CSV table of C-alpha atoms and ligand atoms in Angstrom, one decimal:
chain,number,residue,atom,x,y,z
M,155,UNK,CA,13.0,-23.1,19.9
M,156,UNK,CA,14.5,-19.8,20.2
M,157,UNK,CA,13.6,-16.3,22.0
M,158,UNK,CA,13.3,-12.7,20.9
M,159,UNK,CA,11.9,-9.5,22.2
M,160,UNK,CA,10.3,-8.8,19.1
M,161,UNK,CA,9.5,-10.1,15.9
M,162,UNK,CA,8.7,-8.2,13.1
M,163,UNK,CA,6.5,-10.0,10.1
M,164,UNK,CA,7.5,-7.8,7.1
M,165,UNK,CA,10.2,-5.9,5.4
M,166,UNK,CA,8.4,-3.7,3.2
M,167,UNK,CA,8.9,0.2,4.1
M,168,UNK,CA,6.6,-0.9,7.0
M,169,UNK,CA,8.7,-3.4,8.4
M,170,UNK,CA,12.3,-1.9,7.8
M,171,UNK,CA,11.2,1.4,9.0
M,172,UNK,CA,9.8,0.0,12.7
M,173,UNK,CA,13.0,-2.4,13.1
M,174,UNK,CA,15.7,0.4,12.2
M,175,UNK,CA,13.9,2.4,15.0
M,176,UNK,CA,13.0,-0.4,17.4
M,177,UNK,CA,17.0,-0.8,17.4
M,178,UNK,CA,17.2,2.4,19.3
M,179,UNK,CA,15.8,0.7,22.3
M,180,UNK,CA,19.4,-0.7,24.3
M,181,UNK,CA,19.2,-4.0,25.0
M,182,UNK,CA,15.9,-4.8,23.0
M,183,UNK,CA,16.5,-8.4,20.6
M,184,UNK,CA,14.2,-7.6,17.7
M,185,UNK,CA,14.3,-10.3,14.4
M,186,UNK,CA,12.8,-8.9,11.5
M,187,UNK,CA,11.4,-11.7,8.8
M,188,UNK,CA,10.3,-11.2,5.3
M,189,UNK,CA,11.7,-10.6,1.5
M,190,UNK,CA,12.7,-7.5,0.9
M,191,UNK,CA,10.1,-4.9,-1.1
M,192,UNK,CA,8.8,-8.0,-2.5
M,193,UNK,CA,5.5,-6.6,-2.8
M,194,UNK,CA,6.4,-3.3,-4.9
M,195,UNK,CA,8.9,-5.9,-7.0
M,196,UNK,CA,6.5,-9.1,-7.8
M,197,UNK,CA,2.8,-7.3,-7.4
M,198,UNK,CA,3.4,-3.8,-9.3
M,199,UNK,CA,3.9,-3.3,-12.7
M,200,UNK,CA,7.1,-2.6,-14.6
M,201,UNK,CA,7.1,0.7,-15.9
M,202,UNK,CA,5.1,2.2,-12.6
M,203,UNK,CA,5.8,5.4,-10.7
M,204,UNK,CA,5.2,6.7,-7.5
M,205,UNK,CA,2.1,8.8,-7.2
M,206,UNK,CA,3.3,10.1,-3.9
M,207,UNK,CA,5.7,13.1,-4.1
M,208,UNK,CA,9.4,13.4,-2.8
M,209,UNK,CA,9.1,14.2,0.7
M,210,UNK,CA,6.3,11.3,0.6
M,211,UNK,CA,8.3,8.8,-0.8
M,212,UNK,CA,11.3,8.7,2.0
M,213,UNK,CA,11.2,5.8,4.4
M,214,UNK,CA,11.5,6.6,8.0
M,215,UNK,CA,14.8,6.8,9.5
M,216,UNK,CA,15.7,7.9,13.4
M,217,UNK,CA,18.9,9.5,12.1
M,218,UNK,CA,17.2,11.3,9.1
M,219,UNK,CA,20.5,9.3,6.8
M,220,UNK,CA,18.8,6.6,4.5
M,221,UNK,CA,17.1,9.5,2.7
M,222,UNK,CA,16.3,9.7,-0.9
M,223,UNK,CA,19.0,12.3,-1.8
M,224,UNK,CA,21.9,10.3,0.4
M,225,UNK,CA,20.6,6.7,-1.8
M,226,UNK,CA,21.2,9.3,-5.2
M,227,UNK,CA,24.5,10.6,-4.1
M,228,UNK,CA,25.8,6.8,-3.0
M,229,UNK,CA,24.7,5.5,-6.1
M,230,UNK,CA,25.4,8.1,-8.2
M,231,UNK,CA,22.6,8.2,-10.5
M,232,UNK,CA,19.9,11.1,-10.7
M,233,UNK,CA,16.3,10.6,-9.3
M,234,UNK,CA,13.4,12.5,-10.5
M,235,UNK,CA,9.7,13.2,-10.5
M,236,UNK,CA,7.7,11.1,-10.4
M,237,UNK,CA,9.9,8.4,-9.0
M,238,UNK,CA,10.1,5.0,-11.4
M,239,UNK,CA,9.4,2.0,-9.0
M,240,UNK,CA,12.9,0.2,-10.0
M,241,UNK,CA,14.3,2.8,-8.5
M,242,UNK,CA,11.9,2.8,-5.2
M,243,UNK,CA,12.9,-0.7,-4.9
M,244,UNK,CA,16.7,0.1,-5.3
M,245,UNK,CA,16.1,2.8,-2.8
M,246,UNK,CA,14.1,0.3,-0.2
M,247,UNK,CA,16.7,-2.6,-0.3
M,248,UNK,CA,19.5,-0.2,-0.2
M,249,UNK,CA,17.8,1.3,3.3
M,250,UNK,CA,17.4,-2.7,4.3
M,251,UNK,CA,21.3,-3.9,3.3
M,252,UNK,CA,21.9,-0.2,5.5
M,253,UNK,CA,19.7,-0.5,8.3
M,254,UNK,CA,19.1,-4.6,8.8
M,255,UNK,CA,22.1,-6.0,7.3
M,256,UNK,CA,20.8,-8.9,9.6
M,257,UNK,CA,17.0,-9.3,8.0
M,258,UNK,CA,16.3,-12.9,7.7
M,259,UNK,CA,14.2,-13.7,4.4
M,260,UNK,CA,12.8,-16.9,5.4
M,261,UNK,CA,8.8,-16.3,5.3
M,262,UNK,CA,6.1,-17.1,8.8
M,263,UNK,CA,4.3,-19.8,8.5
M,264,UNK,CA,2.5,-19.4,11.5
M,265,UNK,CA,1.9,-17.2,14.6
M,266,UNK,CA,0.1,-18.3,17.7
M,267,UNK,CA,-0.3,-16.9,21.1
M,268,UNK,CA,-0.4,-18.5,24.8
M,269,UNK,CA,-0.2,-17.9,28.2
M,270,UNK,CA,3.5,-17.4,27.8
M,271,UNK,CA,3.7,-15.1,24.6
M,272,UNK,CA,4.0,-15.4,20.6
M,273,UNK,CA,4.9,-18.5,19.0
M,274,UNK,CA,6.3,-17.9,15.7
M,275,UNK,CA,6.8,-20.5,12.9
M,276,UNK,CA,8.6,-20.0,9.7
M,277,UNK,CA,8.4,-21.8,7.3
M,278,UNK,CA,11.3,-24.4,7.6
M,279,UNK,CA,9.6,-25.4,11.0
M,280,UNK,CA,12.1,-23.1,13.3
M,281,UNK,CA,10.3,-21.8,15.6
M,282,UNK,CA,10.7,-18.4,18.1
M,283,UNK,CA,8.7,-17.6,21.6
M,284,UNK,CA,8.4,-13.8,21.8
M,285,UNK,CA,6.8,-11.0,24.3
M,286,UNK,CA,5.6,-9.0,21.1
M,287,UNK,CA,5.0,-9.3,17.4
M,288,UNK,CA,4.6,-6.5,15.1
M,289,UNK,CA,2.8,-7.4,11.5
M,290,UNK,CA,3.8,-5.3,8.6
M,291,UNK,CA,2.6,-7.8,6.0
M,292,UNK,CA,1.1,-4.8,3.7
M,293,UNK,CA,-2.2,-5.2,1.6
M,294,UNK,CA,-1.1,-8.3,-0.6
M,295,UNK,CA,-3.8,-10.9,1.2
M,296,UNK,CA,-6.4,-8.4,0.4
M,297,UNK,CA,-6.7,-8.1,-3.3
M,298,UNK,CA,-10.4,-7.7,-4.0
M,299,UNK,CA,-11.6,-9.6,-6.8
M,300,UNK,CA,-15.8,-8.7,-7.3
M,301,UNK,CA,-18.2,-11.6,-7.2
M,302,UNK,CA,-19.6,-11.2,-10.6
M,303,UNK,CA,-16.0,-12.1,-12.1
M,304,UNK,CA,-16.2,-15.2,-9.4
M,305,UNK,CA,-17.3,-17.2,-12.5
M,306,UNK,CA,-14.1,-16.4,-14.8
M,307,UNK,CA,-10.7,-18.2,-14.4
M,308,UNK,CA,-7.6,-16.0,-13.7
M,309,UNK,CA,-6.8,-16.8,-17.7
M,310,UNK,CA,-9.4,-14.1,-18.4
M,311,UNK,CA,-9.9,-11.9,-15.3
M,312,UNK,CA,-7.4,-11.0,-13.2
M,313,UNK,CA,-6.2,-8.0,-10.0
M,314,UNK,CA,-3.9,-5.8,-11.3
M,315,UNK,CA,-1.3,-6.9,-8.8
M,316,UNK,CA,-1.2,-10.3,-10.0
M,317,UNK,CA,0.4,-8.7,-13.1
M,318,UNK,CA,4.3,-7.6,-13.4
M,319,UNK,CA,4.8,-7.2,-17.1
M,320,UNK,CA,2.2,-6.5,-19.8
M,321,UNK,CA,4.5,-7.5,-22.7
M,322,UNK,CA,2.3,-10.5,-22.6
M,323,UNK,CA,-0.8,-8.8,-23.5
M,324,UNK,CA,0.5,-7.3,-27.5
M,325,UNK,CA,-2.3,-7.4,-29.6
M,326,UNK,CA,-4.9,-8.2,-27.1
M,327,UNK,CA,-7.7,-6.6,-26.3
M,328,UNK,CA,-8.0,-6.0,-22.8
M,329,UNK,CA,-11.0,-4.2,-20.6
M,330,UNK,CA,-9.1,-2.6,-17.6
M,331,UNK,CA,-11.8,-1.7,-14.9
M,332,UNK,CA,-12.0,0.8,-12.1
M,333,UNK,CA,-11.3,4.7,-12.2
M,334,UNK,CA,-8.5,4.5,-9.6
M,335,UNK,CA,-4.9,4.8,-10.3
M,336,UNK,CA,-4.2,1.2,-10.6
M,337,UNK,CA,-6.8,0.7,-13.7
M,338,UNK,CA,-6.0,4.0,-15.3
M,339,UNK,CA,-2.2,3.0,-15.4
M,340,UNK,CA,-2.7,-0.3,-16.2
M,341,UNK,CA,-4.3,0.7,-19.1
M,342,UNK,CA,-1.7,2.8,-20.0
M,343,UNK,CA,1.2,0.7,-20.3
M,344,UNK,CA,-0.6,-2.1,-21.7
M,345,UNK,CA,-1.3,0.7,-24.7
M,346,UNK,CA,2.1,1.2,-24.6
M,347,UNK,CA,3.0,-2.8,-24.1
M,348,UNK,CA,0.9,-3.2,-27.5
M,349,UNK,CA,-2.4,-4.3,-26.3
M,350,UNK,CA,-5.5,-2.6,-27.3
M,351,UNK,CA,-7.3,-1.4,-23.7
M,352,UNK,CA,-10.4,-0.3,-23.0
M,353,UNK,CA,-11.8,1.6,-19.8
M,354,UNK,CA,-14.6,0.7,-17.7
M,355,UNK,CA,-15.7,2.9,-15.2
M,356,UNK,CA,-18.4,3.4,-13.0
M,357,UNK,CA,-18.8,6.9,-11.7
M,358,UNK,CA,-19.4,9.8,-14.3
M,359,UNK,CA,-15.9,11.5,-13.6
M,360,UNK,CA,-12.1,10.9,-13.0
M,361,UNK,CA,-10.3,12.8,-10.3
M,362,UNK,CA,-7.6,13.8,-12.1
M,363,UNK,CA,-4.5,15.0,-9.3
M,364,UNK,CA,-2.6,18.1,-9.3
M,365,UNK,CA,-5.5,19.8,-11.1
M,366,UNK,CA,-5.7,24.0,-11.4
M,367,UNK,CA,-6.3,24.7,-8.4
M,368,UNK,CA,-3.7,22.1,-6.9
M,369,UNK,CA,-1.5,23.2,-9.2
M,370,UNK,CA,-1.7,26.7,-8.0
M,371,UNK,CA,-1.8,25.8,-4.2
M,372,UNK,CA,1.3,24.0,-5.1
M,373,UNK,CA,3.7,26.1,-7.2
M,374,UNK,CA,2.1,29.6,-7.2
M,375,UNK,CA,1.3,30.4,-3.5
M,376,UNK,CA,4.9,30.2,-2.5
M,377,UNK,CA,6.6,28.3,-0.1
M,378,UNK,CA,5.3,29.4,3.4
M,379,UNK,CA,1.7,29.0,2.0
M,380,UNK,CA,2.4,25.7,0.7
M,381,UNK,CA,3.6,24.5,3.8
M,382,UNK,CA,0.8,25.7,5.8
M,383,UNK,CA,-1.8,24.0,3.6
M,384,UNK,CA,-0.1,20.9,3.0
M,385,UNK,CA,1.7,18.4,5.4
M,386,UNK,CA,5.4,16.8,3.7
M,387,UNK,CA,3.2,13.3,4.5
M,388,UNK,CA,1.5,14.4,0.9
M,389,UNK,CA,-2.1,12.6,2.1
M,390,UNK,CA,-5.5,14.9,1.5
M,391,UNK,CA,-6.3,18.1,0.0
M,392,UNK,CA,-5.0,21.6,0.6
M,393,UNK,CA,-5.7,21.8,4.5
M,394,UNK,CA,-7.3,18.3,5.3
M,395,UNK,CA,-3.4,17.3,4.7
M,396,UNK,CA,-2.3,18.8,7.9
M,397,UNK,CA,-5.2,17.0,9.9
M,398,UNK,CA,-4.2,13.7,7.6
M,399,UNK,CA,-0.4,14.0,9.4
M,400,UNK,CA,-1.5,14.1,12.8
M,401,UNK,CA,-3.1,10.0,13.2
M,402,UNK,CA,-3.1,10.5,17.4
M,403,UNK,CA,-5.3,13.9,16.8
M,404,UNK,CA,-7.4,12.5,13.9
M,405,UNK,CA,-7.8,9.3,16.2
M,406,UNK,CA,-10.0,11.9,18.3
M,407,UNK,CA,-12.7,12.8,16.1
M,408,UNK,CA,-16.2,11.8,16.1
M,409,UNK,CA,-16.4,8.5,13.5
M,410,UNK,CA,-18.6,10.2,10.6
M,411,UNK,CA,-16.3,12.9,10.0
M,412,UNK,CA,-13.2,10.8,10.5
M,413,UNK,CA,-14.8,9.0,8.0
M,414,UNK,CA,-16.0,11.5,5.3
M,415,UNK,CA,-12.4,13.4,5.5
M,416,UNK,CA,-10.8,9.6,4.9
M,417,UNK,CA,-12.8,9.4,1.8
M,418,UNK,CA,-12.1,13.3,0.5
M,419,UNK,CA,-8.6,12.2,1.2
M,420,UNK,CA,-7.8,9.2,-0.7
M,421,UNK,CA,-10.8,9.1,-3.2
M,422,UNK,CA,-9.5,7.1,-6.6
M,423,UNK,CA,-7.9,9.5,-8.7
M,424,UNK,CA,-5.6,9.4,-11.5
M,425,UNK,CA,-2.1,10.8,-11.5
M,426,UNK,CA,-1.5,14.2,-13.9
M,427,UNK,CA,0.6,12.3,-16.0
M,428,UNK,CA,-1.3,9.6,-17.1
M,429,UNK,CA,-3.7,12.0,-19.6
M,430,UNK,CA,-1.5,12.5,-22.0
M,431,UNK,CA,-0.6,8.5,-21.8
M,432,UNK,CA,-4.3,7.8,-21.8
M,433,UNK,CA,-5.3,10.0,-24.6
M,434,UNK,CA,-5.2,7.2,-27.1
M,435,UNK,CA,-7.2,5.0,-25.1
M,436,UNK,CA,-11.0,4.4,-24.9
M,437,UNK,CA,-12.9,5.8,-21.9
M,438,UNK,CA,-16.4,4.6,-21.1
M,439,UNK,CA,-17.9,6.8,-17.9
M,440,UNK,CA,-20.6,6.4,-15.8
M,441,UNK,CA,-20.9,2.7,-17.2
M,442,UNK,CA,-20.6,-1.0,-15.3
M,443,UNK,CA,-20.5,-4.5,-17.1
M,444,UNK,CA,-23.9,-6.3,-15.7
M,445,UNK,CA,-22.5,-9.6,-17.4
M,446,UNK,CA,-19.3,-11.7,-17.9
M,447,UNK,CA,-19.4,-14.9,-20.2
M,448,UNK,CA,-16.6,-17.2,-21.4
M,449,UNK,CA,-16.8,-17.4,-25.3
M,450,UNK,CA,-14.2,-19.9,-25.8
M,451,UNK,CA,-10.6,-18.9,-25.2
M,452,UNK,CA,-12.0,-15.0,-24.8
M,453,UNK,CA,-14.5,-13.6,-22.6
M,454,UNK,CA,-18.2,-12.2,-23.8
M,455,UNK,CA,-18.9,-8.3,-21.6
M,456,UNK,CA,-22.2,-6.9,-21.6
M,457,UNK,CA,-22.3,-3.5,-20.0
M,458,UNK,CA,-25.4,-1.7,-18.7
M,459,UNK,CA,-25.7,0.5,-22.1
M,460,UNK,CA,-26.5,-2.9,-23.8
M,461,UNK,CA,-23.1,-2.5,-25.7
M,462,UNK,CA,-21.3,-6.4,-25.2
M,463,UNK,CA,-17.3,-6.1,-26.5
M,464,UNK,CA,-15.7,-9.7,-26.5
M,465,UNK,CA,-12.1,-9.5,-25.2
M,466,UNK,CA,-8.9,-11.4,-24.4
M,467,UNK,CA,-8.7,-10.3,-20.7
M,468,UNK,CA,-10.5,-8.4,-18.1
M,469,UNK,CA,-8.2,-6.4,-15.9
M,470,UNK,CA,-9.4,-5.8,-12.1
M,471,UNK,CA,-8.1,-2.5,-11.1
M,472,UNK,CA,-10.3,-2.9,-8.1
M,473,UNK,CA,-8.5,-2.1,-5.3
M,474,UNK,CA,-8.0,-3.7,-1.6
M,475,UNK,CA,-10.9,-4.7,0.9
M,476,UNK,CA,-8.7,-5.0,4.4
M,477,UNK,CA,-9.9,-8.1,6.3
M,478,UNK,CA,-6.9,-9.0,8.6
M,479,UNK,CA,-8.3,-12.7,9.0
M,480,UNK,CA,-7.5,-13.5,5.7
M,481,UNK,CA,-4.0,-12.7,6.8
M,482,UNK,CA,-2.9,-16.8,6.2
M,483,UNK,CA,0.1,-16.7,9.0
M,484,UNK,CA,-2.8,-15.9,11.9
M,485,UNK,CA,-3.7,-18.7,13.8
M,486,UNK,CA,-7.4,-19.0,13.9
M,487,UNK,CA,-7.4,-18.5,17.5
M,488,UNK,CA,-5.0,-15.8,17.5
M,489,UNK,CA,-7.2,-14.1,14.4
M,490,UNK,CA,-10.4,-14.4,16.0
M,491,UNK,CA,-8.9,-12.7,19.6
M,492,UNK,CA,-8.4,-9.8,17.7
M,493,UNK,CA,-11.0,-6.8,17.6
M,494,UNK,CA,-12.0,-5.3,14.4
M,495,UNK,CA,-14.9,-3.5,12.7
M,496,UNK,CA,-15.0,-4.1,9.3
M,497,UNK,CA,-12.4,-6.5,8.5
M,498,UNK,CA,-10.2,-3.9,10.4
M,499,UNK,CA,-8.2,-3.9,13.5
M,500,UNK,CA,-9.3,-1.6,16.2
M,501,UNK,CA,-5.9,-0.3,17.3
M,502,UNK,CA,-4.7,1.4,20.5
M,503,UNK,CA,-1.9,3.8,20.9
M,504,UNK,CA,1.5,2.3,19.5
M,505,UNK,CA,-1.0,0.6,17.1
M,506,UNK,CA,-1.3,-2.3,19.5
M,507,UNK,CA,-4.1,-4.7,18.6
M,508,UNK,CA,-7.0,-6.2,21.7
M,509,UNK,CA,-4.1,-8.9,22.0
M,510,UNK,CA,-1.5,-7.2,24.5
M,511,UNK,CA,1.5,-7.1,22.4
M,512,UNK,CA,0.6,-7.8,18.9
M,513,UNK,CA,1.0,-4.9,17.0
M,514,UNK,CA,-0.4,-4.3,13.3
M,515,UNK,CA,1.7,-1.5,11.3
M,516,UNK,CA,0.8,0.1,7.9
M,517,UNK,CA,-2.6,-0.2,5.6
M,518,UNK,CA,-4.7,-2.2,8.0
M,519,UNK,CA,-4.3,0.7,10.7
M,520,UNK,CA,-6.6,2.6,8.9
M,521,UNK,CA,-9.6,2.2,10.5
M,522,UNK,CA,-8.3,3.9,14.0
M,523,UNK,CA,-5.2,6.1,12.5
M,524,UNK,CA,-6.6,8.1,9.2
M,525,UNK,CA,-5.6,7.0,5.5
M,526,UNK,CA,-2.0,8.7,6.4
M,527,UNK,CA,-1.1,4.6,7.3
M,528,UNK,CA,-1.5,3.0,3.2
M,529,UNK,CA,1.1,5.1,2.3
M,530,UNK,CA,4.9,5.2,2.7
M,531,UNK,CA,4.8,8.1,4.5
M,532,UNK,CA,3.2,6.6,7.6
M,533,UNK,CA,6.3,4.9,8.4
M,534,UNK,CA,7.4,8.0,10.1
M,535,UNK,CA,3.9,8.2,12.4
M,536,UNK,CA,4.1,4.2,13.0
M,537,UNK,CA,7.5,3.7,14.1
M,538,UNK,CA,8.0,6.2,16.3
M,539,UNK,CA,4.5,5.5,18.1
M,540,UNK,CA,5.2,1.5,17.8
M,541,UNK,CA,9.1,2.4,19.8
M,542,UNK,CA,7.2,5.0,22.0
M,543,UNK,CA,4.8,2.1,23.4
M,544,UNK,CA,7.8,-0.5,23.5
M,545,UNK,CA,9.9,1.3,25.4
M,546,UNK,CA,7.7,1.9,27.7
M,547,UNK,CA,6.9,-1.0,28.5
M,548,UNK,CA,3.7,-2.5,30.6
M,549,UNK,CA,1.8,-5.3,29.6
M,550,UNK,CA,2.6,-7.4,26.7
M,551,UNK,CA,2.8,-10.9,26.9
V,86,LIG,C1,-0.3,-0.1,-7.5
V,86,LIG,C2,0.1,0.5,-6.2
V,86,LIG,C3,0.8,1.7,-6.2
V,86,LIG,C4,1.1,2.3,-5.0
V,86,LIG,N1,1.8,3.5,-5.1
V,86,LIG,C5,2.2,4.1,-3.9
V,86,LIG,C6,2.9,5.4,-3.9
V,86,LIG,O1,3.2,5.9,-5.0
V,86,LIG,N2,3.2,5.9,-2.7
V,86,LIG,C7,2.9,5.3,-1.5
V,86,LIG,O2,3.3,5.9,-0.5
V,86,LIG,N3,2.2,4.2,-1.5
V,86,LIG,C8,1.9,3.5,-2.6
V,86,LIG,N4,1.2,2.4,-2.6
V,86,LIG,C9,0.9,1.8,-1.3
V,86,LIG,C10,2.0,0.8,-0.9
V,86,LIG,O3,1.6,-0.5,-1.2
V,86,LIG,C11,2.2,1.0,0.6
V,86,LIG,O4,2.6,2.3,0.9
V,86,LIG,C12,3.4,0.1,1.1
V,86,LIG,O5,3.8,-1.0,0.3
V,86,LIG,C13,3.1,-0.4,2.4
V,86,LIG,O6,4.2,-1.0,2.9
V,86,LIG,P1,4.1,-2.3,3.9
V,86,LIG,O7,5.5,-2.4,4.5
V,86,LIG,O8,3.0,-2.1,4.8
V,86,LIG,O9,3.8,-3.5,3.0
V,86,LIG,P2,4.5,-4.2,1.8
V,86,LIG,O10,5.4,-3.3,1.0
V,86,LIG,O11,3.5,-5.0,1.0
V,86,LIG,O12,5.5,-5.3,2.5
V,86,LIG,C14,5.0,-6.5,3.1
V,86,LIG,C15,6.1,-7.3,3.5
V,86,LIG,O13,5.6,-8.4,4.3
V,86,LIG,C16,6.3,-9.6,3.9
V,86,LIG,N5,5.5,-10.7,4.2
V,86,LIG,C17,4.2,-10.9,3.9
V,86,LIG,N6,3.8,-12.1,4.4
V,86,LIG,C18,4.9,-12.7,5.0
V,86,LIG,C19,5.1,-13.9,5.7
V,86,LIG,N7,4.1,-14.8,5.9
V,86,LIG,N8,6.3,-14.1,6.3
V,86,LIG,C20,7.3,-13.2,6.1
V,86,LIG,N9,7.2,-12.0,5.5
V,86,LIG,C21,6.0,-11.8,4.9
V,86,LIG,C22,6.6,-9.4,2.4
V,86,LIG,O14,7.7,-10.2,2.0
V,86,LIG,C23,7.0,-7.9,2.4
V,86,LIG,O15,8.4,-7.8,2.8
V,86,LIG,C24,0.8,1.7,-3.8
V,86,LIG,C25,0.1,0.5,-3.8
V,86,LIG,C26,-0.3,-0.1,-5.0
V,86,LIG,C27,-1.0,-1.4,-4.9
């Protein structure tokens, strides 16, 4: 058994960002656990880019030097818009072999909490008695699959992050469903991987991004305008953006508006630069499948036009329901200790959790912190307020 300050679950942008700053803190033993990027490399397809834009897509760094432009100049190869995600990976494990040269990749088993603290298990049965732990175990455990696909095997339905390479799918014929980013560019490159995709989807429009007047906003306005309307965080329309960058101001407001400026903020939508992509593939709007039935090695799809298609594979580009309990590493008892509403943790300032000194960084903050937190650009908000409450001190464990 050993000791630590700090552990950190995670070393996604999450995880990296919050240990590089909890090192400012003298004297402070953090050990940070966790493979990493792993999610964006093993859960995301090849061929993806970045929605978010360049300002958005820099992980947090106290001394402002594991920016994008210092990982091009190092590596000497030119980076441009929209980022590819091989190269956001590059980027993320060049700012870990930079900033936590000492990460330890072994993966948690298990964290428990007593009297004395935080009892971490990993999985080779080592185990580590901390005052705090910090989760930054991203949205992976919360890939929602509907229940009317319950009945099909993962051979003919599937989440769009269980899939890294479409290659797979040539000559297929493949229904992606949902109108979020996810689906739409799914659908995309399996076009482009040689499968023939089709595109469920159940409201009677796409939100297509960087439309007209976004597009004007943007590049026409100039740059003092620009900045005004919209924060370098890139979450939320023209204004709502700069309310969408502030988590400790948004954290203020009464619940229903928090709540209807979350949803005008991160909507599903569909990048620019998947039309053109898309233009070859079928579109079916304002439609849902009311039944799924396996016909032999293919599966039978009856939407609520009475058309039925019968096709290879259904793809679920439905999105993430947050529910930290299904977090496997929680111990029950630790799990059920901790508040939520909705699946979600209610968090305090320095996004501590009802458990003194458990802290949960990065998507699941949501609920208290604004839509700002599922992207990479929350790293800036989360580690400084996550260092702010540690060095501070007070209760923990
Ligand atoms: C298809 C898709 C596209 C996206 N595009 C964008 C985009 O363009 N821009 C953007 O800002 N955001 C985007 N996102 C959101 C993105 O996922 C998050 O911004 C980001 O990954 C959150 O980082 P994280 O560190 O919280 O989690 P993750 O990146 O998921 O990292 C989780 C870490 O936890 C580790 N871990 C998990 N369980 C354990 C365990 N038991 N023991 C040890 N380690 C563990 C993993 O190994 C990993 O290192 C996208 C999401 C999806 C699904």
């Amino acid at each position: 058994m050993t000791t630590s300050d700090v552990v950190v679950l995670g070393a996604g942008p999450y995880g990296l960002a919050a240990t590089n700053h909890l090192k400012q803190i003298k004297g402070l033993e953090v050990r940070t656990f966790g493979e990493p990027m792993s999610f964006w490399e093993g859960s995301m397809p090849v061929g993806m880019f970045l929605r978010s834009n360049w300002t958005a897509t820099q992980i947090a760094d106290p001394k402002h030097v594991l920016t994008l432009e210092n990982f091009q100049m190092e590596c000497g190869n030119h980076l441009h818009l929209p980022v590819p995600i091989d190269r956001f990976v590059q980027y993320g494990k060049w700012y870990q072999r930079k900033a936590l040269p000492d990460l330890d990749r072994r993966q948690i088993r298990r964290i428990e909490s007593d009297s004395k603290g935080f009892r971490t298990t990993l999985a080779d049965g080592e185990q580590i008695v901390s005052k705090r732990v910090v989760i930054a175990a991203g949205i992976g455990s919360f890939a929602w699959r509907p229940p009317e696909y319950a009945s099909l095997p993962s051979e003919l339905a599937s989440h769009t992050s269980s899939h890294v390479d479409f290659k797979k799918f040539a000559g297929k014929q493949v229904l992606a469903i949902g109108g979020g980013q996810s689906s739409l560019e799914s659908a995309a490159l399996l076009y482009e991987s040689g499968a023939i995709p089709e595109v469920i989807v159940r409201s009677h429009k796409i939100n297509w991004l960087q439309g007209w007047a976004s597009k004007t906003l943007h590049h026409r306005l100039g740059q003092f305008t620009r900045s005004v309307l919209y924060a370098p965080t890139d979450v939320g329309p023209a204004g709502i953006s700069q309310l969408m960058a502030r988590p400790d101001l948004l954290k203020h407001l009464p619940r229903p508006v928090k709540d209807r400026l979350r949803k005008r903020s991160v909507r599903p939508a569909g990048a620019r630069w998947l039309v053109d992509r898309l233009r070859n593939v079928p579109i079916r709007l304002g439609r849902s499948v009311v039944s799924v039935t396996v016909a032999g090695d293919r599966v039978k799809v009856r939407l609520d036009d009475g058309s039925e298609r019968t096709v290879d594979h259904i793809f679920l580009g439905t999105g993430y329901r947050i529910n930290v309990s299904k977090y496997e590493f929680l111990g029950p008892e630790l799990a059920n200790s901790i508040r939520t509403f909705n699946g979600y943790p209610i968090l305090a300032s320095g996004l501590e959790t009802s458990v003194p000194g458990l802290h949960i960084l990065g998507a699941p903050g949501v609920w208290s912190f604004g839509p700002l937190l599922q992207f990479v650009s929350g790293t800036h908000y989360t580690s400084q307020a996550l260092t702010r409450r540690i060095a501070a001190g007070g209760p923990s464990r």
